[in-house]
Coordinates of C-alpha atoms in Angstrom, one line a residue:
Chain A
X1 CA 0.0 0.0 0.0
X2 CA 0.9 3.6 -0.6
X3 CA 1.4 6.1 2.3
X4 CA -1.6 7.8 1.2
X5 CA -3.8 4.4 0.8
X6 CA -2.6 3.6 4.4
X7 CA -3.7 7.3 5.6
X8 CA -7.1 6.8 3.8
X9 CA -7.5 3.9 6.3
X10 CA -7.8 6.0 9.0
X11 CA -11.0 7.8 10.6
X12 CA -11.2 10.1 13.2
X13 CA -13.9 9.9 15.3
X14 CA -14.8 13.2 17.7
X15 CA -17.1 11.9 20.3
X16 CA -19.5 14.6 21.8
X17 CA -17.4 17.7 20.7
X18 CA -18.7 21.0 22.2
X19 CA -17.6 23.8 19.9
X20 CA -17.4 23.8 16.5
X21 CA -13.9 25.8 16.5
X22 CA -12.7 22.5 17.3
X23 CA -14.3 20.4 14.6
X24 CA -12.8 22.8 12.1
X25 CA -9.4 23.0 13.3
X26 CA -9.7 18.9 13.6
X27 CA -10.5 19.0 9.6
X28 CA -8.1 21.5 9.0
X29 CA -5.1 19.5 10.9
X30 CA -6.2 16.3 9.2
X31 CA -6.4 17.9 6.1
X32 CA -2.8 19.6 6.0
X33 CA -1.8 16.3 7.1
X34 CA -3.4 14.1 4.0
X35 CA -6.5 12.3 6.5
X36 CA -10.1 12.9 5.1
X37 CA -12.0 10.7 6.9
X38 CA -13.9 12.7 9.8
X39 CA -16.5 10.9 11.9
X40 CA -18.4 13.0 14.3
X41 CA -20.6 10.6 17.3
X42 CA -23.0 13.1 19.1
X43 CA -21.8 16.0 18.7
X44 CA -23.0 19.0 21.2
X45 CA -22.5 21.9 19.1
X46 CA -23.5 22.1 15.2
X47 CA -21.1 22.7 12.2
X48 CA -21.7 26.2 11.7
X49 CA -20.0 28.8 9.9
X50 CA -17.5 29.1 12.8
X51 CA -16.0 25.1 12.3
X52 CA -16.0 26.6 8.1
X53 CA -14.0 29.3 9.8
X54 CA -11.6 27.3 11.6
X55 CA -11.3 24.7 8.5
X56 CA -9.8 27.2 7.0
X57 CA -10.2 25.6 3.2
X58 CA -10.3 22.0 4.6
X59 CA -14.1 22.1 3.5
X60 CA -14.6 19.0 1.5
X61 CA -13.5 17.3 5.0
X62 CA -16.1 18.8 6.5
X63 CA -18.6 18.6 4.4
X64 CA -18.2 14.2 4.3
X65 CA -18.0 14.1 8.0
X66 CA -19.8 11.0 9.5
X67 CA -22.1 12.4 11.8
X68 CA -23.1 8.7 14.0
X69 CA -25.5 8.5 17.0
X70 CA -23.2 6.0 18.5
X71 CA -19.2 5.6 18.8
X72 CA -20.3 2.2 17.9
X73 CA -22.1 3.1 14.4
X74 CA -18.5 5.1 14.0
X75 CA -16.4 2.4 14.5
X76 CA -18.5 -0.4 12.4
X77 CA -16.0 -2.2 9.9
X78 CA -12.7 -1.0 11.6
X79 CA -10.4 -3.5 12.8
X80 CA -8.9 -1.3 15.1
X81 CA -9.7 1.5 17.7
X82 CA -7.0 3.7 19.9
X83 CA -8.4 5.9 22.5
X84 CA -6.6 9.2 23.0
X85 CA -6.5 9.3 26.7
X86 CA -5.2 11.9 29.1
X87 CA -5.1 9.9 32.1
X88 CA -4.9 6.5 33.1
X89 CA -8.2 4.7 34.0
X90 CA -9.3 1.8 36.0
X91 CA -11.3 0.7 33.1
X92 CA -10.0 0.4 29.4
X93 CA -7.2 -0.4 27.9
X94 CA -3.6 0.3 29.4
X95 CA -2.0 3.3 27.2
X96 CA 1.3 3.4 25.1
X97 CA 2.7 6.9 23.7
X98 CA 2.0 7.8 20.4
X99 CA 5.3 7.2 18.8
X100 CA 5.3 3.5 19.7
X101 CA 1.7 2.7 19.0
X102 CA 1.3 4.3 15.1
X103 CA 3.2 2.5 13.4
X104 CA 1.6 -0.8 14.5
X105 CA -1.4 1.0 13.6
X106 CA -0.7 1.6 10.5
X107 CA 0.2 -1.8 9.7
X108 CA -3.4 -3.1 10.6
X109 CA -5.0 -0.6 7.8
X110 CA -3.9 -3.9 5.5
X111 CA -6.8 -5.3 7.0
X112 CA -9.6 -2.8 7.3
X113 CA -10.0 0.7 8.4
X114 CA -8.5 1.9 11.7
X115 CA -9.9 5.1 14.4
X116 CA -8.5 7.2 16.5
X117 CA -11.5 8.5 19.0
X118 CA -10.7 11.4 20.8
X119 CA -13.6 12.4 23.4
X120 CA -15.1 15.7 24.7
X121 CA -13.2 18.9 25.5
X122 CA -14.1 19.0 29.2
X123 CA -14.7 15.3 30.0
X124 CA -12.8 13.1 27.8
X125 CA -13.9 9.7 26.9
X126 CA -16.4 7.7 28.9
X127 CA -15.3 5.0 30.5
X128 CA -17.6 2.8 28.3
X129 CA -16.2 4.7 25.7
X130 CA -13.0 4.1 26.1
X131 CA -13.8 0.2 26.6
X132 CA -14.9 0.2 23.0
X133 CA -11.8 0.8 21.9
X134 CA -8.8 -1.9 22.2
X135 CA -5.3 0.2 22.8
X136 CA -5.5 3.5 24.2
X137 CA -2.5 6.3 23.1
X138 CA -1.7 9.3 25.3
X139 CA 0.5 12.4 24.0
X140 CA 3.5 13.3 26.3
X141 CA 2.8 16.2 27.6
X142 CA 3.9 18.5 30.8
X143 CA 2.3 16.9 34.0
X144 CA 1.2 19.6 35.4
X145 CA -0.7 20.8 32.4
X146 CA -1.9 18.0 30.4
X147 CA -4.9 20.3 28.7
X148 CA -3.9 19.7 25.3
X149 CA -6.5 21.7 22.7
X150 CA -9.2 18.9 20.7
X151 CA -7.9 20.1 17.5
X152 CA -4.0 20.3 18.4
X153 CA -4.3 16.5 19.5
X154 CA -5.7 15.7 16.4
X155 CA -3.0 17.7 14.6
X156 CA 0.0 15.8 16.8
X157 CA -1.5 12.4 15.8
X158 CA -2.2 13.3 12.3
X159 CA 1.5 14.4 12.2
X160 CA 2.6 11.3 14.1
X161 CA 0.7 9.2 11.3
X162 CA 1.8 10.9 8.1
X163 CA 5.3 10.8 9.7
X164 CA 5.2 6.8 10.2
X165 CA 3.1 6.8 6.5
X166 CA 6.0 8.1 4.7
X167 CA 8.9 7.2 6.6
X168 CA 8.7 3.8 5.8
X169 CA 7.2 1.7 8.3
X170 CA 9.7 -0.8 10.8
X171 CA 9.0 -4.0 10.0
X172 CA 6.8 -5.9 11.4
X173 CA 7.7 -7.8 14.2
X174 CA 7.9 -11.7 13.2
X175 CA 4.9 -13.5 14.0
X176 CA 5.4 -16.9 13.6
X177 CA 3.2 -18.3 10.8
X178 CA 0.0 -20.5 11.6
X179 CA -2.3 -22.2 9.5
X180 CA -4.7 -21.4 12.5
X181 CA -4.3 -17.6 11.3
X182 CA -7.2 -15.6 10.1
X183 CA -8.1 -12.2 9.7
X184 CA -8.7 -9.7 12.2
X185 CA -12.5 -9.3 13.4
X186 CA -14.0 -6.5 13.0
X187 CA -15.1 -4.4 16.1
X188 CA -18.9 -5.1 15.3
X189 CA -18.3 -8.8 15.3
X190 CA -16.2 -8.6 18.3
X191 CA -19.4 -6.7 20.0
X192 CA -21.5 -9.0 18.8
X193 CA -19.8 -11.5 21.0
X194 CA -19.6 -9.8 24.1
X195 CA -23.2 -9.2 23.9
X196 CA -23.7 -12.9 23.7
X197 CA -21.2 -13.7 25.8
X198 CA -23.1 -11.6 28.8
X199 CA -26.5 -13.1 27.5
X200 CA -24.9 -16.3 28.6
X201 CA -22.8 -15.4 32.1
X202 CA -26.3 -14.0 33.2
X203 CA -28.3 -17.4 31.5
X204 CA -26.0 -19.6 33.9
X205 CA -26.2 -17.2 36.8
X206 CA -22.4 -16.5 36.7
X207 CA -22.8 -12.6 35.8
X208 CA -25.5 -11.1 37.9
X209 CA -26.1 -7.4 36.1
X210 CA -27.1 -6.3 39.1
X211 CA -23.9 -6.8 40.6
X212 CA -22.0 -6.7 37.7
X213 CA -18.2 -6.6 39.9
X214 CA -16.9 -5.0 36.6
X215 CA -16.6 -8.4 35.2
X216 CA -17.5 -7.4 31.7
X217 CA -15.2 -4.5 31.5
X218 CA -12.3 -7.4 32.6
X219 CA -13.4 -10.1 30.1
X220 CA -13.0 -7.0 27.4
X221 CA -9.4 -6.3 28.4
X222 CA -8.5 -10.0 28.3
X223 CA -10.1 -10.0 24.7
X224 CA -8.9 -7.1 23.6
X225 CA -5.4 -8.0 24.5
X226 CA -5.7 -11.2 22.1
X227 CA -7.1 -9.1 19.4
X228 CA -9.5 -11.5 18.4
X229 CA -9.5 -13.2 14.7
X230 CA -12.7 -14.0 12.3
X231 CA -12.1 -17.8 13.0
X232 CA -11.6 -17.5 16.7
X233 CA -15.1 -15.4 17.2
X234 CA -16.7 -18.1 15.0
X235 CA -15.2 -20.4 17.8
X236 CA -16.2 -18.5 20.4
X237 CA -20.3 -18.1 19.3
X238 CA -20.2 -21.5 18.6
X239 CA -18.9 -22.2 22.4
X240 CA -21.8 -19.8 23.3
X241 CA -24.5 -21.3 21.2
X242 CA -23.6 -24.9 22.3
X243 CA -24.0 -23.7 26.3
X244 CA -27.3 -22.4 25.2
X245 CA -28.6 -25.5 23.6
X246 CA -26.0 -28.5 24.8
X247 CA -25.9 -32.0 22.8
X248 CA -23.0 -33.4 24.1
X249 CA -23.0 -36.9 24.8
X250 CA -21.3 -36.4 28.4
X251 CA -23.4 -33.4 29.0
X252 CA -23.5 -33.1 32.7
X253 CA -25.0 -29.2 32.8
X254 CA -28.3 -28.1 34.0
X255 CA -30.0 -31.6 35.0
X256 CA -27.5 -34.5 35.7
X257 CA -30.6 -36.2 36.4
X258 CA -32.5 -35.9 32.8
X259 CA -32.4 -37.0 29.6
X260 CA -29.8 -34.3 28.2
X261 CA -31.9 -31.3 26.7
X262 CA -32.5 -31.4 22.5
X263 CA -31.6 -35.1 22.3
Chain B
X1 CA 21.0 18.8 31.8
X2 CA 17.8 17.4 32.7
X3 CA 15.3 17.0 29.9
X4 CA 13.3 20.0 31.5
X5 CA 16.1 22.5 31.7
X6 CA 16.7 21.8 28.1
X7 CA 13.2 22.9 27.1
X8 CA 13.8 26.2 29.4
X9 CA 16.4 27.4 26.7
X10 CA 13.7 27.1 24.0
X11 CA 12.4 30.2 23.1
X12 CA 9.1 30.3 20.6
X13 CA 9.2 33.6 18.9
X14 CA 6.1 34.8 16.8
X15 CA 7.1 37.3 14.0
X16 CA 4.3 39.7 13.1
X17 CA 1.2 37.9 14.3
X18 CA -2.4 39.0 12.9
X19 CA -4.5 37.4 15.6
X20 CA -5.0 37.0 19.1
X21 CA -6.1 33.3 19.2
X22 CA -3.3 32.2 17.1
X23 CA -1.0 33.9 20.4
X24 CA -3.2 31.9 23.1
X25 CA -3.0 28.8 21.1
X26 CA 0.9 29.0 20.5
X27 CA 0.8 30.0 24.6
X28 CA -1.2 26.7 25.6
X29 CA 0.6 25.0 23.1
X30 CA 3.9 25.6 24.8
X31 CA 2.7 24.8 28.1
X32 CA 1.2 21.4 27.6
X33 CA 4.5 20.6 26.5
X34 CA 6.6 22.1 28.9
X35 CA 8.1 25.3 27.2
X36 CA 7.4 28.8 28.4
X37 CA 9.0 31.3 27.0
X38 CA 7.5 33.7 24.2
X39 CA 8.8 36.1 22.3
X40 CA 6.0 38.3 19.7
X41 CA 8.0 40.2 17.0
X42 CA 6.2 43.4 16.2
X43 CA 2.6 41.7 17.2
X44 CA 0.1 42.9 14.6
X45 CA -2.5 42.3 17.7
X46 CA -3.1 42.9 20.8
X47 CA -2.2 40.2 23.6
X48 CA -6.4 40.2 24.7
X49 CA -9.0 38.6 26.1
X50 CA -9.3 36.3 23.2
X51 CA -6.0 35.0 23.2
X52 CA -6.4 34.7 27.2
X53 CA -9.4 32.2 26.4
X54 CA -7.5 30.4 23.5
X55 CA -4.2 30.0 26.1
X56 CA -7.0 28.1 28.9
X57 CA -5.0 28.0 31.2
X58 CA -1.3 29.2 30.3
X59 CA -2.1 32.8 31.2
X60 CA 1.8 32.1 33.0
X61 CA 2.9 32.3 29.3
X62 CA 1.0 34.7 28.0
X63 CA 2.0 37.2 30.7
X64 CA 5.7 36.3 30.9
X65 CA 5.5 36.8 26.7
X66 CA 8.8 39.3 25.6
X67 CA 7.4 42.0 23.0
X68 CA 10.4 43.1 20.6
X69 CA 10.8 45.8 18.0
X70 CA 12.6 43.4 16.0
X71 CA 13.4 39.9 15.2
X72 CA 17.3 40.8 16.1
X73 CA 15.8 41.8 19.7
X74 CA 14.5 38.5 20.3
X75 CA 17.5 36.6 19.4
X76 CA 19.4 38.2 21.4
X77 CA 21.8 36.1 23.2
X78 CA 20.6 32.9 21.4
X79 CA 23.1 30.3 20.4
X80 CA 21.0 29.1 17.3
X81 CA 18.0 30.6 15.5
X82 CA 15.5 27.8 13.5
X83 CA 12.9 29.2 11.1
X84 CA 9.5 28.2 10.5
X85 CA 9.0 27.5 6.7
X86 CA 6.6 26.2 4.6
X87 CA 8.0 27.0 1.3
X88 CA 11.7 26.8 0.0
X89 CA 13.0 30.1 -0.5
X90 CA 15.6 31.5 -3.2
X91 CA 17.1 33.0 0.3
X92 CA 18.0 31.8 4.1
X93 CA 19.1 28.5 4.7
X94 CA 17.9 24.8 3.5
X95 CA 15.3 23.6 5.3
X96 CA 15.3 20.6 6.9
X97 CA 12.7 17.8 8.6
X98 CA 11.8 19.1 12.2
X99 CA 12.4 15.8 13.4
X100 CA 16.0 15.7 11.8
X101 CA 16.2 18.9 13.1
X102 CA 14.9 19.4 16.8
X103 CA 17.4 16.9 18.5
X104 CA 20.7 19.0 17.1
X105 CA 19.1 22.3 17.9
X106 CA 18.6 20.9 21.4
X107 CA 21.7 19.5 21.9
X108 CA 23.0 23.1 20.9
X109 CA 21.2 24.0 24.0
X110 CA 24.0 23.7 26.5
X111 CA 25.6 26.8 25.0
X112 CA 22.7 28.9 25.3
X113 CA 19.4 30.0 24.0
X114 CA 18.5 28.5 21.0
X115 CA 15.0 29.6 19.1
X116 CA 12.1 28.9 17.2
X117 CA 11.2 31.5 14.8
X118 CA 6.9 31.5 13.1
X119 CA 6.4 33.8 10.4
X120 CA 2.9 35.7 10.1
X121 CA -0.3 33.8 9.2
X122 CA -0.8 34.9 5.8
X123 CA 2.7 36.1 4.9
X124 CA 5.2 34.0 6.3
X125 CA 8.5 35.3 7.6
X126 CA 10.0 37.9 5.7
X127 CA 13.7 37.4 3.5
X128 CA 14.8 39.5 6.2
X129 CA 13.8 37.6 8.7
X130 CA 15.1 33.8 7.4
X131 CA 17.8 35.3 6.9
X132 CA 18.5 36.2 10.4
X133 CA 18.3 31.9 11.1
X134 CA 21.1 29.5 11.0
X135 CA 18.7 27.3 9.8
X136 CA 15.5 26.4 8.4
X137 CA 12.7 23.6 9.3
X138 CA 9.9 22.1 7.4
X139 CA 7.0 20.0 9.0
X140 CA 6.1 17.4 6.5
X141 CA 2.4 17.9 5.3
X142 CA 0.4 17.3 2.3
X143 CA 1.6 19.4 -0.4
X144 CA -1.5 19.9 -2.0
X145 CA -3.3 21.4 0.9
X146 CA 0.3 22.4 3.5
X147 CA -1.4 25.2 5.0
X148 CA -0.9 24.7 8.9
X149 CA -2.5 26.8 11.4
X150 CA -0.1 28.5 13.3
X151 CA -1.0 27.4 16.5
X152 CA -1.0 24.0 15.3
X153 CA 2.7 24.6 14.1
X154 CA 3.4 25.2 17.0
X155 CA 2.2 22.5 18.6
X156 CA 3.6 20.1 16.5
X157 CA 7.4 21.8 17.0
X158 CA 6.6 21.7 20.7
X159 CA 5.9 17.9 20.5
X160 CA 8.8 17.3 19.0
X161 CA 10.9 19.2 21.1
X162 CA 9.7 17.3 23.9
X163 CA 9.6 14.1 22.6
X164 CA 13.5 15.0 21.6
X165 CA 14.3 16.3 25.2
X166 CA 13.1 13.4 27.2
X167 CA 14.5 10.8 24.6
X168 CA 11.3 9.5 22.9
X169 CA 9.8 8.4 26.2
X170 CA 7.0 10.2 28.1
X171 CA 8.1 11.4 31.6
X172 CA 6.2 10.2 34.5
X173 CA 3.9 8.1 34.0
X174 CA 5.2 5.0 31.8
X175 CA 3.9 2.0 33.2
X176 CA 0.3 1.6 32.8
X177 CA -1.2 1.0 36.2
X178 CA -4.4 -0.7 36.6
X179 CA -6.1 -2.4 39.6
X180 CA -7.3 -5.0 37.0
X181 CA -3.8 -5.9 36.2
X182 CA -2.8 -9.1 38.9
X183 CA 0.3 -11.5 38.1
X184 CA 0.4 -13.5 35.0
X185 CA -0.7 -17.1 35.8
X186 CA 1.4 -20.0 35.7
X187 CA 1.8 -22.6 33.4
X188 CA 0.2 -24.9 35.3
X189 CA -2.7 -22.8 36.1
X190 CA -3.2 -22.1 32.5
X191 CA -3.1 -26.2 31.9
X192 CA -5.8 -26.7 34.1
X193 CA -8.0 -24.1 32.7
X194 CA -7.4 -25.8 29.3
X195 CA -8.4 -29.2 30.9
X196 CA -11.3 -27.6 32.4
X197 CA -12.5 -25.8 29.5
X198 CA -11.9 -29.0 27.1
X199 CA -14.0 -30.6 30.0
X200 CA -16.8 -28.5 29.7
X201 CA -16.3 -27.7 25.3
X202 CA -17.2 -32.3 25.2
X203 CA -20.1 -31.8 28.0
X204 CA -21.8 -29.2 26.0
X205 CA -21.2 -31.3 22.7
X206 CA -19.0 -28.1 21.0
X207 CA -16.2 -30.7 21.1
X208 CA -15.9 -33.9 19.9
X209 CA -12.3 -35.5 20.6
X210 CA -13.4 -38.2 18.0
X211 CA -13.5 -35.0 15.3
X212 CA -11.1 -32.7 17.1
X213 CA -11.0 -30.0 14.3
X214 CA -8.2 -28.5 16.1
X215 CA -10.2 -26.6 17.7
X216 CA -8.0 -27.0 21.0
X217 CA -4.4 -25.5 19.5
X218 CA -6.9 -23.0 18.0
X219 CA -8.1 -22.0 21.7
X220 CA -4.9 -22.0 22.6
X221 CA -3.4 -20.3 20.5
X222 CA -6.0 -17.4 21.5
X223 CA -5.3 -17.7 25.0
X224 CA -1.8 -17.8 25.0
X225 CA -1.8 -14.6 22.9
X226 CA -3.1 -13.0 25.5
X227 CA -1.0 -14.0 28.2
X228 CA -3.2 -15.0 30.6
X229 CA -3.4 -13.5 34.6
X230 CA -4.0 -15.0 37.6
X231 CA -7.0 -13.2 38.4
X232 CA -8.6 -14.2 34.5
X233 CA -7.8 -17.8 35.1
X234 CA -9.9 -17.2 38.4
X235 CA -13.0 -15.5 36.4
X236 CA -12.8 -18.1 33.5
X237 CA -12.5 -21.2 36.0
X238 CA -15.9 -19.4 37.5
X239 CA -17.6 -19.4 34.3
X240 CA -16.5 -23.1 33.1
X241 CA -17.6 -23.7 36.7
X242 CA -21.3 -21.9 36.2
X243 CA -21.7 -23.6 33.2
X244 CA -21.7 -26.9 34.0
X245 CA -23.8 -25.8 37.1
X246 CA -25.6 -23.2 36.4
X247 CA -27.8 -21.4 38.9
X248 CA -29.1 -18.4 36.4
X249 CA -32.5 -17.0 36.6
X250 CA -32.8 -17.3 33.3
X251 CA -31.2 -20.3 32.5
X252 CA -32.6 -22.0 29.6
X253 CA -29.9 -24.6 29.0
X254 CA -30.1 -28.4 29.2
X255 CA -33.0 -28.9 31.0
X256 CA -35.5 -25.9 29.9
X257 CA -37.9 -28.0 31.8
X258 CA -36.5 -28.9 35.3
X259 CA -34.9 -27.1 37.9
X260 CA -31.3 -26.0 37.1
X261 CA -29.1 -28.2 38.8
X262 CA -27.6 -27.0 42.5
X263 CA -30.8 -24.9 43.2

């Protein structure tokens, strides 16, 4: 792929943006830095005259932003999504600088599009936000004044990824090859499994939503660290499917003492 | 030196800027990356209440800026100027990539000052003013559309500075700490969660050891990807556990029709 085929890979997705300043100085600094793709998920404020302002001739990525009710509608088909985060969470994905995370990045835009969600001016991302997403990147930055500007964030990451783009990327660390090896899910697929999974936890009483201990949010970490492949979701629905609706010969489950269900 | 007192010999100097925000953005800028000190060449503006609300918060920078009759005034002292360009010129020096640039131009640092020089927004710097540089910087962009805001220059030469200073690697806080994270499990542990689950995978009839289908390297192939913890072994041991006795509410398993087992 060309540098500016990998860079057409990626979308930036504002989630609840407040001022529209920021959504044009977003397009602009995407723009400058060859990204187009501009998806906006709720946002607060509209794109008026003063985002054409701040666009300052970035326009056209305006004008084809994604405007999604949902970070999840934003992030349908991508294969990947980094979380710019500020600070450190209890929930979500542990976070890596910049530098070291693009370029890996990029290299998964062979595979399917890739986003970087940056949240809300005053309150960042949500924590179940930031749980949709499966790495999380944070910008160095002074410690004692962190506040980086929406739009100046995206203009550092837009720089980082035109700079990994077309400065060749390292090379991929060696994976051993495995006939097992598929292609990456995509993050609707993987959602459609932890929805199923959690239908099942709370079907065999072993998730309780009422007390929910955070177990969800720790089953996405584990999953999200194995950065699950096609095959291995089709796996894991069909180990879902058969705990609904057991045939196994041995099957010792809900009633030792019957015949086993569906025989 | 220490990364920090490297960034205190950085000066940022704005030649002939036309508005305020542009000032408070450069000012916040700085901050968030630890520089502070500003120079404004001939300020086409005043320093005002819209560049106080663009700076958010690094009023510090703002009113510790230097205003100078001249671009000579604010070198003054300085060990190395840098400009700013976006275009080659016919006059002043080469320009070079920041990132080529910025860890020589600190390095120059332990002699003295060393600057940053930004041109106007619409203009540029001057002949005059290149000329007064040692050197000249470009930050890679798309050339059909290389019109960076100046704020978001700044920025971006601020990231890099820092990024250069502390040696690619963020200051404080490196290691990703989360109360999730427990001690990875051991080998033995992880064996008898594979028993268990391969247990559970015949009992539900998802796994037939007469028509393995390799589904067992497949799983662990996933699980050793993610390099299991102690505390994940504990929650997937529970849910292997719940499955073959499930106590669910809802359970609608093997025996829709009985009592789930262990009620």
């Amino acid at each position: 792929m060309t540098p500016q085929a990998l860079l057409d890979r990626v979308r930036i997705v504002l989630c609840r943006t407040s001022h529209p300043g920021n959504i044009g100085a977003a397009a602009r600094a995407m723009k400058v830095m060859g990204l187009s793709r501009l998806y906006l998920v709720q946002p607060l404020c509209a794109v008026d005259e003063v985002a054409a302002a701040r666009a300052a001739g970035a326009d056209d990525v305006l004008a084809s932003a994604v405007v999604c009710g949902s970070l999840v509608d934003a992030l349908a088909g991508c294969v990947q999504a980094v979380a710019l985060s500020a600070r450190l969470r209890d929930l979500g994905p542990a976070a890596v600088g910049v530098r070291e995370a693009v370029p890996s990045l990029l290299r998964m835009t062979a595979d399917g599009d890739v986003a970087l969600v940056f949240g809300n001016e005053t309150s960042g991302l949500a924590n179940d936000e930031l749980q949709r997403c499966q790495q999380a990147v944070t910008i160095p930055s002074n410690p004692d004044f962190s506040s980086l500007n929406l739009g100046a964030a995206v203009q550092v990451m837009a720089y980082e990824l035109r700079m990994a783009a077309w400065g060749g990327l390292p090379p991929a660390p060696t994976t051993p090859a495995t006939p097992f090896r598929s292609a990456p899910a995509a993050i609707d697929e993987v959602e459609r499994f932890y929805a199923h999974l959690e239908c099942v936890l709370v079907a065999t009483g072993f998730h309780d939503p009422a007390r929910p201990r955070r177990l969800l949010p720790k089953l996405r970490r584990l999953f999200g660290r194995a950065a699950l492949e096609k095959d291995e979701i089709n796996i894991l629905r069909g180990i879902l499917d058969s705990v609904e609706k057991p045939t196994g010969p041995r099957w010792q489950g809900g009633a030792a003492d019957t015949e086993p269900h569906g025989k």
